[in-house]
C-alpha positions as CSV (number, residue, x, y, z in Angstrom):
1,M,0.2,-0.4,-0.2
2,S,2.9,2.5,0.9
3,V,4.7,1.8,-2.5
4,V,1.4,2.9,-4.3
5,G,1.0,5.9,-2.3
6,N,4.6,7.1,-3.0
7,R,3.8,6.5,-6.6
8,M,0.8,8.3,-6.4
9,N,2.6,11.3,-4.8
10,E,5.0,11.2,-7.6
11,I,2.4,11.1,-10.3
12,M,0.6,14.2,-8.4
13,K,4.1,16.1,-8.0
14,V,4.8,16.0,-12.0
15,L,1.0,17.1,-12.8
16,T,1.5,19.9,-10.1
17,I,4.9,21.1,-11.7
18,F,3.5,21.0,-15.5
19,S,0.2,22.7,-14.2
20,A,2.6,25.3,-12.0
21,V,4.7,25.8,-15.4
22,M,1.5,26.2,-17.8
23,L,-0.4,28.8,-16.0
24,P,1.3,31.8,-16.6
25,L,2.0,30.8,-20.1
26,T,-1.6,30.0,-20.3
27,F,-2.2,33.8,-19.0
28,I,0.0,35.3,-21.3
29,A,-1.5,33.8,-24.3
30,G,-4.9,34.6,-23.5
31,V,-4.3,38.2,-22.9
32,Y,-2.6,38.5,-26.4
33,G,-5.2,36.2,-27.6
34,M,-7.8,39.0,-26.7
35,N,-9.1,41.0,-29.3
36,F,-8.0,44.5,-27.8
37,D,-6.6,47.2,-29.9
38,N,-5.1,48.5,-27.1
39,I,-2.2,46.2,-26.1
40,P,1.5,47.9,-27.2
41,E,3.0,44.8,-28.8
42,L,0.1,44.5,-31.5
43,H,1.2,47.0,-33.9
44,K,4.7,46.7,-33.4
45,Q,7.1,44.6,-35.8
46,Y,8.3,42.2,-33.5
47,G,5.6,42.4,-30.8
48,Y,4.5,38.5,-31.7
49,F,8.3,37.3,-30.9
50,A,8.5,39.5,-28.0
51,A,5.3,37.9,-26.4
52,W,7.1,34.2,-27.5
53,G,10.4,35.6,-25.6
54,V,8.2,36.5,-22.5
55,M,6.4,33.1,-22.2
56,I,9.9,30.7,-23.3
57,T,11.7,33.5,-20.6
58,V,9.1,32.5,-17.8
59,A,9.0,28.5,-18.7
60,V,12.6,28.4,-18.1
61,I,12.9,30.4,-15.0
62,M,10.5,28.3,-13.6
63,L,12.0,24.9,-14.7
64,G,15.0,26.2,-13.5
65,L,13.5,27.1,-10.0
66,F,11.9,23.7,-10.0
67,W,15.0,22.3,-10.8
68,R,17.1,23.9,-8.3
69,A,14.6,22.8,-5.5
70,G,15.4,19.3,-6.3
71,W,11.8,18.7,-7.5
72,I,12.5,17.7,-11.2
73,G,16.1,16.6,-12.7
74,S,18.8,16.3,-10.3
75,G,18.7,19.6,-8.8
76,K,19.8,19.7,-4.9
77,T,19.9,16.1,-4.0
78,K,20.0,15.3,-0.6
79,K,23.2,14.0,1.5
80,P,23.2,10.5,2.7
81,A,23.0,10.4,6.3
82,P,26.1,9.2,8.1
83,A,26.3,5.5,9.0
84,D,26.5,6.2,12.9
85,S,23.3,8.5,13.0
86,P,20.1,7.2,13.9
87,D,18.4,7.7,10.2
88,A,20.7,5.6,8.9
89,S,19.0,2.1,8.3
């Protein structure tokens, strides 16, 4: 039962990270998808690419923060407990 619970926690962690990365990207795409004529970058030559640049930057920063926190990839890893500590099995 414990193994199933741990596996479920890992799956939920992956889904949560995916959702956390996609949320600001969806917001930015939603704002630029509105039919307003007042968006500053709308009539600029490189406005489309600027919006893409912002979205990619946000995604990379968030993934970097998650990686540094050890939530994805190898990031920070826990040091193994010394052999004489009570936590060592």
